[in-house]
XYZ file of C-alpha atoms in Angstrom:
702
model
C -11.476 17.872 0.961
C -12.378 21.173 -0.603
C -15.337 21.842 1.698
C -13.388 20.964 4.827
C -14.602 24.007 6.787
C -18.203 22.839 6.535
C -17.128 19.241 7.099
C -15.320 20.257 10.303
C -18.352 22.180 11.556
C -20.625 19.229 10.873
C -18.413 16.729 12.693
C -17.572 18.841 15.730
C -18.840 17.783 19.150
C -20.924 20.711 20.399
C -19.456 20.763 23.923
C -15.915 20.861 22.527
C -16.541 23.429 19.797
C -14.235 26.053 21.303
C -11.254 23.703 21.367
C -11.071 22.752 17.692
C -8.636 24.649 15.511
C -10.215 27.769 14.050
C -9.950 26.693 10.415
C -12.037 29.577 9.044
C -9.968 32.183 10.887
C -6.716 30.739 9.580
C -8.137 30.556 6.060
C -9.074 34.244 6.222
C -5.615 35.039 7.529
C -4.027 33.291 4.550
C -6.105 35.464 2.202
C -5.152 38.602 4.150
C -1.477 37.687 3.977
C -1.769 37.265 0.202
C -3.368 40.713 -0.149
C -0.795 42.347 2.145
C 2.168 40.844 0.291
C 0.612 41.786 -3.043
C 0.131 45.380 -1.816
C 3.639 45.529 -0.375
C 2.446 46.304 3.167
C 3.855 43.117 4.679
C 7.216 41.397 4.300
C 7.066 37.641 3.569
C 9.343 36.914 6.533
C 6.910 38.645 8.897
C 4.059 36.669 7.371
C 5.856 33.390 8.040
C 6.563 34.381 11.621
C 2.999 35.547 12.293
C 1.460 32.456 10.697
C 3.794 30.146 12.645
C 2.754 31.838 15.883
C -0.918 31.416 15.002
C -0.468 27.717 14.229
C 1.440 27.194 17.497
C -1.392 28.821 19.431
C -4.059 26.749 17.719
C -2.150 23.508 18.269
C -1.454 24.397 21.914
C -5.167 24.995 22.514
C -6.048 21.632 21.002
C -3.300 19.648 22.727
C -3.957 21.109 26.190
C -7.623 20.222 25.848
C -6.672 16.719 24.748
C -4.464 16.312 27.823
C -7.244 17.651 30.042
C -9.687 15.092 28.615
C -7.131 12.334 29.095
C -6.889 13.365 32.738
C -10.663 13.170 33.127
C -10.712 9.723 31.548
C -7.890 8.626 33.841
C -9.839 9.881 36.857
C -12.918 7.911 35.792
C -10.764 4.800 35.351
C -9.296 5.266 38.832
C -12.811 5.462 40.310
C -13.887 2.388 38.372
C -10.784 0.581 39.665
C -11.987 1.045 43.245
C -15.397 -0.350 42.313
C -13.645 -3.176 40.461
C -11.631 -4.176 43.553
C -14.758 -4.170 45.701
C -16.615 -6.397 43.224
C -13.729 -8.880 43.126
C -14.065 -9.304 46.886
C -17.839 -9.796 46.691
C -18.752 -10.898 43.138
C -22.152 -9.764 41.860
C -23.112 -10.564 38.250
C -25.342 -7.513 37.819
C -22.613 -5.196 39.136
C -20.015 -6.877 36.902
C -22.190 -6.263 33.826
C -22.726 -2.651 34.899
C -18.993 -2.162 35.503
C -18.067 -3.598 32.110
C -20.479 -1.187 30.459
C -18.898 1.680 32.394
C -15.475 0.691 31.067
C -16.943 0.601 27.561
C -18.356 4.094 28.067
C -14.857 5.324 28.879
C -13.641 3.579 25.717
C -16.299 5.286 23.599
C -15.356 8.667 25.046
C -11.719 7.914 24.238
C -12.746 7.193 20.654
C -14.432 10.582 20.488
C -11.209 12.143 21.725
C -9.235 10.350 19.016
C -11.663 11.655 16.401
C -11.161 15.138 17.871
C -7.383 14.818 17.414
C -7.825 13.431 13.894
C -10.104 16.251 12.718
C -7.699 18.865 14.027
C -4.746 17.138 12.358
C -6.569 17.130 9.024
C -7.433 20.804 9.458
C -3.764 21.621 10.033
C -2.826 19.634 6.954
C -5.336 21.575 4.869
C -4.287 24.988 6.052
C -0.580 24.218 5.627
C -1.178 23.049 2.095
C -3.331 26.098 1.365
C -0.543 28.363 2.611
C 2.036 26.626 0.411
C -0.203 26.916 -2.647
C -0.859 30.604 -2.062
C 2.757 31.643 -1.588
C 4.758 28.909 -3.310
C 6.756 28.110 -0.149
C 7.562 24.746 1.415
C 6.332 26.011 4.751
C 4.607 22.711 5.620
C 7.918 20.872 5.372
C 9.661 23.408 7.601
C 6.857 23.629 10.164
C 6.296 19.896 10.659
C 10.020 19.124 10.877
C 10.840 21.860 13.383
C 7.791 21.202 15.577
C 7.708 17.410 15.422
C 11.401 16.983 16.300
C 11.607 19.583 19.075
C 11.494 18.113 22.628
C 8.967 20.720 23.827
C 6.782 20.622 20.737
C 3.043 20.316 21.208
C 2.974 18.112 18.107
C 5.119 15.584 19.964
C 2.281 15.090 22.420
C 0.014 14.126 19.552
C 2.494 11.875 17.782
C 3.546 9.904 20.842
C 0.127 9.926 22.587
C 1.552 8.105 25.603
C -1.477 8.979 27.705
C -3.775 7.366 25.167
C -1.773 4.139 25.355
C -2.106 4.067 29.139
C -5.879 4.581 28.971
C -6.241 1.888 26.318
C -4.191 -0.521 28.435
C -6.328 0.111 31.510
C -9.594 -0.397 29.624
C -8.368 -3.525 27.865
C -6.940 -5.128 31.018
C -10.001 -4.460 33.174
C -12.486 -5.661 30.561
C -10.429 -8.826 30.185
C -10.450 -9.397 33.939
C -14.229 -9.001 34.058
C -14.785 -11.708 31.476
C -15.774 -15.162 32.616
C -12.286 -16.523 33.239
C -12.783 -18.420 36.471
C -9.798 -20.563 37.299
C -7.473 -18.628 34.977
C -4.400 -16.968 36.462
C -3.389 -15.211 33.217
C -3.658 -11.503 32.462
C -3.408 -9.674 29.144
C 0.324 -9.319 29.761
C 0.710 -13.112 29.749
C -1.249 -13.322 26.496
C 0.029 -10.575 24.173
C -2.399 -11.594 21.412
C -5.908 -12.182 22.697
C -8.175 -14.276 20.443
C -11.309 -12.276 21.296
C -11.165 -8.594 22.134
C -14.015 -6.385 23.201
C -15.354 -4.445 20.154
C -14.664 -1.131 21.875
C -11.029 -2.108 22.468
C -10.689 -3.221 18.834
C -12.109 0.109 17.643
C -9.684 2.017 19.876
C -6.726 -0.002 18.618
C -7.736 0.701 15.029
C -7.897 4.415 15.804
C -4.549 4.419 17.604
C -2.920 2.574 14.703
C -4.054 5.356 12.393
C -2.586 7.920 14.794
C 0.797 6.203 14.921
C 3.466 7.128 12.404
C 5.412 3.868 12.463
C 6.259 1.327 9.777
C 6.230 -2.173 11.141
C 6.673 -5.184 8.873
C 2.969 -5.640 8.122
C 2.427 -1.969 7.311
C 5.544 -1.901 5.150
C 4.383 -4.922 3.143
C 0.905 -3.454 2.739
C 2.292 -0.220 1.329
C 4.603 -2.327 -0.838
C 1.449 -3.734 -2.439
C 0.232 -0.176 -3.181
C -3.372 -0.927 -2.263
C -4.772 2.572 -2.614
C -7.389 3.756 -0.093
C -9.795 6.625 -0.229
C -8.824 9.534 1.975
C -12.252 9.980 3.533
C -13.894 6.578 3.611
C -17.244 6.552 5.379
C -18.528 4.064 7.949
C -21.239 2.946 5.553
C -18.550 1.949 3.061
C -16.889 -0.128 5.752
C -20.234 -1.886 6.385
C -20.388 -2.750 2.697
C -16.888 -4.163 3.018
C -17.932 -6.409 5.881
C -20.789 -7.913 3.907
C -18.810 -8.166 0.702
C -15.907 -9.917 2.392
C -15.538 -13.645 1.742
C -12.410 -15.388 3.014
C -12.275 -18.056 0.280
C -12.606 -15.360 -2.380
C -9.658 -13.490 -0.856
C -7.633 -16.726 -0.853
C -8.496 -17.234 -4.512
C -7.198 -13.760 -5.354
C -3.982 -14.405 -3.447
C -3.730 -17.799 -5.168
C -4.082 -16.092 -8.532
C -1.261 -13.712 -7.587
C 0.985 -16.587 -6.498
C 0.356 -18.748 -9.582
C 0.852 -15.825 -11.955
C 4.254 -15.012 -10.435
C 5.237 -18.693 -10.630
C 4.091 -18.669 -14.255
C 6.195 -15.595 -14.983
C 9.482 -16.901 -13.597
C 9.250 -20.666 -14.107
C 10.503 -20.359 -17.710
C 13.431 -18.024 -16.994
C 16.083 -20.768 -16.403
C 15.144 -22.657 -19.592
C 13.985 -19.921 -21.990
C 17.347 -19.741 -23.804
C 17.528 -23.538 -24.309
C 13.937 -23.599 -25.541
C 14.659 -20.804 -28.036
C 17.738 -22.569 -29.399
C 15.871 -25.897 -29.699
C 13.420 -24.116 -32.024
C 16.207 -22.693 -34.173
C 16.396 -19.204 -32.672
C 19.284 -17.471 -30.941
C 19.688 -17.840 -27.177
C 19.092 -14.108 -26.693
C 15.585 -14.488 -28.131
C 14.800 -15.574 -24.572
C 14.350 -11.833 -23.936
C 11.436 -11.737 -26.366
C 10.021 -15.006 -25.002
C 10.080 -13.734 -21.413
C 9.080 -10.182 -22.324
C 6.127 -11.098 -24.541
C 4.159 -11.856 -21.396
C 4.897 -8.362 -20.095
C 3.902 -6.814 -23.448
C 0.456 -8.372 -23.207
C 0.204 -7.365 -19.551
C 0.506 -3.687 -20.513
C -2.894 -3.977 -22.202
C -4.469 -6.608 -19.965
C -3.925 -4.485 -16.845
C -6.155 -1.765 -18.291
C -9.081 -3.934 -19.352
C -8.897 -6.022 -16.181
C -8.950 -2.843 -14.092
C -12.002 -1.611 -16.027
C -13.676 -5.033 -15.853
C -13.291 -5.103 -12.060
C -15.675 -2.104 -11.896
C -18.464 -4.546 -12.753
C -17.288 -7.978 -11.647
C -14.452 -9.857 -9.988
C -15.464 -13.413 -10.773
C -15.633 -13.111 -14.571
C -12.164 -11.496 -14.938
C -10.656 -14.243 -12.770
C -12.354 -16.938 -14.876
C -11.082 -15.312 -18.062
C -7.600 -15.013 -16.530
C -7.532 -18.718 -15.646
C -8.695 -19.806 -19.096
C -6.231 -17.504 -20.884
C -3.340 -18.780 -18.769
C -4.412 -22.411 -19.247
C -4.516 -22.000 -23.037
C -1.291 -19.938 -23.080
C 0.658 -22.584 -21.162
C -0.692 -25.343 -23.428
C 0.517 -23.406 -26.466
C 3.893 -22.854 -24.797
C 4.280 -26.588 -24.120
C 3.096 -27.682 -27.597
C 5.469 -25.318 -29.419
C 8.328 -27.816 -28.966
C 6.655 -30.631 -30.900
C 5.266 -28.158 -33.426
C 8.790 -26.721 -33.834
C 7.262 -23.256 -33.919
C 8.812 -20.222 -32.267
C 5.652 -18.313 -33.256
C 3.459 -20.681 -31.230
C 5.852 -20.262 -28.297
C 5.530 -16.482 -28.398
C 1.750 -16.635 -28.865
C 1.525 -18.834 -25.799
C 3.407 -16.302 -23.696
C 1.326 -13.450 -25.081
C -1.809 -15.354 -24.142
C -0.435 -15.821 -20.631
C 0.181 -12.084 -20.372
C -3.413 -11.394 -21.432
C -4.463 -13.360 -18.352
C -2.634 -11.105 -15.883
C -5.293 -10.289 -13.271
C -3.055 -8.544 -10.724
C -5.124 -5.370 -11.175
C -8.210 -7.373 -10.152
C -6.387 -8.901 -7.173
C -5.335 -5.456 -5.923
C -8.804 -4.030 -6.546
C -10.516 -6.865 -4.669
C -8.382 -6.226 -1.582
C -8.994 -2.486 -1.817
C -12.773 -2.709 -2.309
C -13.948 -5.945 -0.696
C -11.719 -6.591 2.313
C -12.686 -4.874 5.602
C -10.382 -2.207 6.937
C -9.681 -4.260 10.064
C -7.797 -6.912 8.026
C -6.896 -4.991 4.876
C -3.343 -4.513 6.113
C -2.927 -8.284 6.514
C -4.500 -8.943 3.125
C -2.193 -6.420 1.452
C 0.804 -7.995 3.140
C -0.478 -11.378 1.929
C -0.539 -10.033 -1.627
C 3.132 -9.055 -1.438
C 4.075 -12.310 0.278
C 2.260 -14.369 -2.367
C 4.119 -12.465 -5.096
C 7.487 -12.989 -3.400
C 6.809 -16.678 -2.790
C 5.767 -17.163 -6.414
C 8.902 -15.402 -7.601
C 11.032 -17.839 -5.584
C 8.997 -20.978 -6.367
C 9.010 -20.432 -10.146
C 12.741 -20.927 -10.770
C 12.948 -23.562 -7.999
C 10.210 -25.583 -9.673
C 11.977 -25.278 -13.021
C 15.092 -26.726 -11.412
C 13.119 -29.819 -10.342
C 11.700 -30.472 -13.813
C 14.965 -31.836 -15.240
C 13.467 -34.980 -16.808
C 12.715 -36.085 -20.361
C 10.119 -38.560 -21.663
C 7.401 -38.909 -24.276
C 3.729 -39.779 -24.033
C 2.334 -40.615 -27.461
C 3.795 -37.815 -29.623
C 4.072 -35.226 -26.855
C 7.523 -34.391 -25.494
C 8.009 -33.694 -21.808
C 11.390 -32.149 -20.964
C 12.887 -29.227 -19.033
C 11.641 -26.806 -21.691
C 8.037 -28.011 -22.054
C 7.295 -29.227 -18.520
C 6.909 -25.675 -17.114
C 4.062 -25.160 -19.603
C 2.409 -28.519 -18.807
C 2.725 -28.063 -15.036
C 1.277 -24.551 -15.101
C -1.565 -25.606 -17.432
C -2.598 -28.281 -14.928
C -2.232 -25.811 -12.040
C -4.486 -23.255 -13.745
C -7.049 -25.953 -14.553
C -7.271 -26.948 -10.892
C -7.427 -23.278 -9.926
C -10.310 -22.712 -12.355
C -12.296 -25.563 -10.788
C -11.630 -24.194 -7.292
C -12.625 -20.720 -8.484
C -15.961 -21.884 -9.897
C -16.782 -23.795 -6.713
C -15.653 -21.375 -4.000
C -15.662 -17.799 -5.302
C -18.515 -15.534 -4.227
C -19.143 -12.375 -6.221
C -19.446 -9.434 -3.790
C -22.565 -7.304 -3.930
C -22.257 -3.898 -5.553
C -23.601 -0.736 -3.923
C -26.911 -0.703 -5.798
C -27.502 -4.393 -5.149
C -26.863 -3.925 -1.446
C -29.264 -0.984 -1.228
C -31.994 -2.955 -2.964
C -31.428 -5.900 -0.647
C -31.602 -3.642 2.395
C -34.871 -2.171 1.188
C -36.330 -5.650 0.699
C -35.153 -6.858 4.106
C -36.003 -3.667 6.025
C -38.893 -1.927 4.217
C -40.014 -0.005 7.305
C -36.635 0.860 8.691
C -35.700 4.533 8.374
C -32.849 6.329 9.999
C -32.659 10.072 10.348
C -29.564 11.927 9.263
C -29.037 13.118 12.825
C -29.012 9.565 14.166
C -26.639 8.412 11.458
C -24.215 11.185 12.266
C -24.461 10.435 15.969
C -23.844 6.719 15.421
C -20.966 7.267 13.037
C -19.302 10.127 14.886
C -17.097 7.779 16.855
C -16.009 5.935 13.740
C -15.813 8.837 11.298
C -12.299 9.937 10.515
C -10.480 7.009 12.095
C -9.271 5.891 8.706
C -7.694 9.192 7.782
C -3.906 9.543 8.125
C -2.381 11.864 10.697
C -0.722 15.160 9.879
C 2.777 13.790 9.609
C 1.726 11.419 6.826
C -1.445 12.719 5.266
C -0.374 16.271 5.931
C 2.369 15.820 3.411
C 0.237 14.088 0.854
C -0.204 16.014 -2.370
C -3.720 16.085 -3.629
C -5.138 17.130 -6.915
C -7.927 19.523 -6.033
C -7.520 23.291 -5.875
C -7.955 24.442 -2.308
C -7.798 28.182 -2.729
C -11.550 28.567 -2.303
C -14.007 26.069 -0.879
C -16.651 27.130 -3.365
C -14.531 26.320 -6.431
C -15.314 22.629 -6.610
C -17.835 20.317 -4.996
C -16.662 17.479 -2.749
C -18.066 15.015 -5.264
C -15.854 16.449 -8.014
C -12.778 16.394 -5.812
C -13.279 12.678 -5.156
C -14.123 11.816 -8.764
C -11.713 9.146 -10.048
C -9.551 9.723 -13.105
C -11.248 8.681 -16.356
C -8.158 8.230 -18.536
C -4.403 7.942 -18.396
C -4.306 11.647 -19.296
C -6.427 12.560 -16.264
C -4.322 10.324 -14.048
C -1.091 11.822 -15.377
C -2.297 15.358 -14.663
C -2.879 14.350 -11.038
C 0.760 13.351 -10.601
C 3.004 15.831 -8.829
C 6.704 16.139 -9.809
C 7.757 14.051 -6.799
C 5.320 11.270 -7.745
C 6.657 11.283 -11.310
C 10.172 10.898 -9.926
C 9.045 7.951 -7.824
C 7.465 6.303 -10.862
C 10.783 6.830 -12.682
C 12.538 5.123 -9.765
C 10.060 2.256 -9.982
C 10.728 1.966 -13.717
C 14.482 1.945 -13.084
C 14.463 -0.759 -10.423
C 12.113 -3.015 -12.408
C 14.296 -2.550 -15.488
C 17.474 -3.442 -13.584
C 15.863 -6.472 -11.921
C 14.446 -7.749 -15.210
C 17.848 -7.447 -16.904
C 19.455 -9.460 -14.110
C 16.799 -12.180 -14.042
C 15.978 -12.581 -17.733
C 19.527 -12.763 -19.053
C 20.849 -14.875 -16.179
C 20.611 -18.169 -18.080
C 22.408 -16.741 -21.144
C 25.136 -14.947 -19.151
C 25.888 -17.805 -16.753
C 25.986 -20.468 -19.476
C 28.376 -18.326 -21.567
C 30.776 -17.250 -18.806
C 30.488 -20.055 -16.258
C 28.881 -22.990 -18.145
C 26.128 -23.218 -15.551
C 23.432 -25.851 -15.987
C 19.710 -25.128 -15.800
C 19.644 -26.417 -12.205
C 22.400 -23.984 -11.184
C 20.559 -21.042 -12.731
C 17.324 -22.148 -11.042
C 19.023 -22.306 -7.634
C 20.555 -18.849 -8.123
C 17.226 -17.293 -9.100
C 15.342 -19.073 -6.311
C 17.858 -17.768 -3.770
C 17.336 -14.239 -5.070
C 13.566 -14.654 -4.734
C 13.898 -15.986 -1.189
C 15.616 -12.766 -0.087
C 12.467 -10.694 -0.687
C 10.577 -11.394 2.548
C 13.613 -11.313 4.892
C 14.693 -7.996 3.398
C 11.189 -6.586 3.843
C 11.206 -7.772 7.469
C 14.534 -6.048 8.070
C 13.474 -2.792 6.415
C 9.908 -2.749 7.703
C 10.706 -3.648 11.314
C 14.040 -1.940 11.899
C 15.591 0.252 9.216
C 12.450 2.301 8.469
C 12.142 3.110 12.177
C 15.695 4.484 12.319
C 15.841 6.512 9.094
C 13.512 8.635 6.990
C 12.021 6.981 3.921
C 13.726 9.444 1.604
C 17.104 8.659 3.175
C 16.551 4.933 2.609
C 15.329 5.711 -0.912
C 18.429 7.643 -1.968
C 20.815 5.218 -0.242
C 19.172 2.243 -1.967
C 19.467 3.955 -5.354
C 23.185 4.502 -4.776
C 23.661 0.856 -3.773
C 21.769 -0.264 -6.914
C 24.141 1.949 -8.894
C 27.155 0.289 -7.205
C 25.717 -3.178 -7.880
C 25.221 -2.389 -11.566
C 28.678 -0.823 -11.829
C 30.449 -3.861 -10.391
C 28.472 -6.188 -12.686
C 30.297 -4.916 -15.791
C 32.907 -7.144 -17.402
C 35.704 -4.652 -18.107
C 39.323 -5.347 -17.187
C 39.585 -8.712 -15.435
C 38.257 -12.181 -16.305
C 34.621 -12.400 -15.275
C 34.205 -14.617 -12.214
C 31.315 -16.291 -10.420
C 31.858 -14.319 -7.160
C 31.772 -11.013 -9.044
C 28.553 -11.906 -10.839
C 26.785 -13.412 -7.813
C 27.816 -10.748 -5.288
C 27.146 -7.767 -7.559
C 23.848 -9.303 -8.678
C 22.811 -9.990 -5.089
C 23.740 -6.464 -3.966
C 21.806 -4.918 -6.830
C 18.758 -7.176 -6.360
C 18.543 -6.701 -2.580
C 18.967 -2.928 -2.885
C 16.288 -2.868 -5.597
C 13.934 -4.792 -3.306
C 14.509 -2.315 -0.498
C 14.049 0.524 -2.971
C 10.798 -0.950 -4.286
C 9.297 -1.271 -0.827
C 10.220 2.239 0.282
C 9.263 3.757 -3.066
C 5.792 2.178 -3.084
C 5.401 3.085 0.575
C 5.959 6.729 -0.333
C 3.704 6.465 -3.378
C 0.846 5.063 -1.296
C 1.018 8.171 0.899
C 1.592 10.959 -1.610
C -0.561 9.944 -4.569
C -3.756 11.884 -5.055
C -6.806 10.442 -3.288
C -8.587 10.572 -6.660
C -6.295 7.737 -7.740
C -7.598 5.449 -4.987
C -10.583 4.267 -7.029
C -11.730 3.793 -10.594
C -10.104 2.117 -13.554
C -7.070 4.398 -13.776
C -5.998 4.071 -10.152
C -2.605 4.335 -8.480
C -2.105 0.586 -8.489
C -2.644 0.466 -12.251
C -0.176 3.306 -12.847
C 2.564 1.594 -10.851
C 1.798 -1.740 -12.545
C 2.044 -0.148 -15.987
C 5.325 1.575 -15.092
C 6.813 -1.705 -13.887
C 5.459 -3.692 -16.831
C 6.797 -1.186 -19.367
C 10.189 -1.441 -17.674
C 10.134 -5.218 -18.087
C 9.138 -4.913 -21.752
C 11.960 -2.461 -22.482
C 14.472 -4.601 -20.553
C 13.561 -7.803 -22.395
C 13.709 -5.966 -25.719
C 17.162 -4.663 -24.734
C 18.352 -8.228 -24.132
C 17.166 -9.360 -27.556
C 18.686 -6.340 -29.318
C 21.924 -6.751 -27.368
C 22.115 -10.295 -28.663
C 22.940 -8.949 -32.126
C 26.260 -7.744 -30.711
C 27.124 -11.292 -29.692
C 26.894 -13.120 -26.369
C 30.310 -11.818 -25.380
C 29.052 -8.212 -25.472
C 25.527 -8.878 -24.153
C 26.304 -8.256 -20.482
C 27.828 -4.801 -20.908
C 25.314 -3.817 -23.604
C 22.369 -4.467 -21.275
C 23.977 -3.063 -18.137
C 24.806 0.289 -19.755
C 21.132 1.428 -20.112
C 20.519 0.258 -16.524
C 23.397 2.437 -15.353
C 22.165 5.486 -17.301
C 18.592 5.170 -16.010
C 19.877 4.656 -12.467
C 21.986 7.822 -12.656
C 18.967 9.733 -14.006
C 16.798 8.527 -11.125
C 19.452 9.496 -8.552
C 19.720 12.989 -10.041
C 15.914 13.327 -10.088
C 15.710 12.156 -6.468
C 18.307 14.716 -5.389
C 16.396 17.485 -7.188
C 13.117 16.579 -5.428
C 14.649 15.364 -2.158
C 13.034 18.051 -0.007
C 9.569 17.179 -1.322
C 9.917 13.469 -0.433
C 8.712 12.440 3.018
């Protein structure tokens, strides 16, 4: 934050004050360097060398103290181990309770040490960014790379924190042994996932996770969801989360996500047949599919704003809009009205509550399970994307009830209308509206009228927890923020955390690298929408595929999403930098698009399927890595409010879908024989533009 110097002073442990980085000294040095370079008394190269030496000294001081404290903790654990062995020989309940509390005390001291490391890492991030802003260099990039990758680097000690892992293991194992497990011969090593962990151990694990720069599958999926988090979330906000959290309400939000994705893709295999049955051209399927995305461009904004006041009412409105929209879609066949068909899809798009679903996870799910909830959001979307076409393939029947026709074109509308009706009933019965900040404060005052807590006590109680949610230098240190950091007195902390109030404000907070990543997101969504939306038209023209064949093809594409995310999140992202995966995926998307063209040889099923699969899989990898980067480098001011980072990415993706579906419809005027190449050409151009933009900003991507 802007007032980090004062923040650091306030959060420092008094006994350790001499071992924190000297943020004020380094800030003064940066100002002196600027004056010396301006006056010509100092060469920039000498400034870089002198500043590097100062940073090395500060980091060495901090790391050596951290290692010293780890040694002290290890010594205390060794002493406790001797007591532990003696108690096991002659069990005494009172001594066991006392010993467990001693282990917890070591755990609490370890938490303080982790907070110490975190505060120093944030200070280094701030001063590196301040230096870059003053002189226009990319010194932060150079410094972190050279120090983090060198075998003798002090930063390596922080990143790997092997000693911390050993201390955590000792505390966890001994506390587990001291629990009432008579007759059990199992240790923590025989049970990798323990159902009940000591709160101190859980807190330590949370802190260590934040100090680990690794992208496992769950973390990768969570970043894929782009659930933005505030950079400096307070413990009191986490308490609000705990009370606001309601498991059934989270399930309802994930259910809304799943049903909406099913609703989006269930019509894709039959949209061209439905259009032709109403007297329109097959390529009008682009308008039919895209009309939902057009409405979503507007619905995302008002749903995001509505979620500032309520979550229940937007979800109710979403369910009703989707119920009515699907009814209109189904009735359009008997009414022989293409207008009613399009109105139904528009109405469905107006019910897109994905902004509410994201916001609920961000604001109402506790930090301890927010990663899982975010991963659930992505999984629900992927499952819905696969189930939609698969369900359409099963609805290959035709019958009439009274004057209503039920066939492969109308059944998707009827099925989804019934699904949304059941969802609405479940929503009204099970959803619990979370309390807002003011409501919680009033309730606390009513329940505890005489309870007062001094500011000193609050700081003491929260010191262990404060800062554990902030990213480490290697991630958050490279995160562009919006506020000016040249002088701590320029802007109050409240202003620096104020959310954007319009798309204009949000746009001004975007750095060039973030804009490039949004362009990449637009490109991949455009390419994927072209492939999916025109699949029924292309395959029926070239290969005479039936609706069932198209449905199977699309379902298979959707089923690749989670396995690909597992592969990238668990393995590939641990072997390569995100920016390397990003650029490679863009090139593979380019190759997939290129080989999809029908140019010189008769178009074959293997060419279409293989090129489409290559492009789709590469786009999925690209989406995950791109959103992972976005979640780290977007301004913290875009973590809350109506115009948040999630909304911006949603709008970029939705606009891409709208443009792609419009391209399909316009390409239809050239004839079905020219549709494929006409729609692939813009995809190729946008892909080339994104690759060029990525290369130009490659050094600023982390």
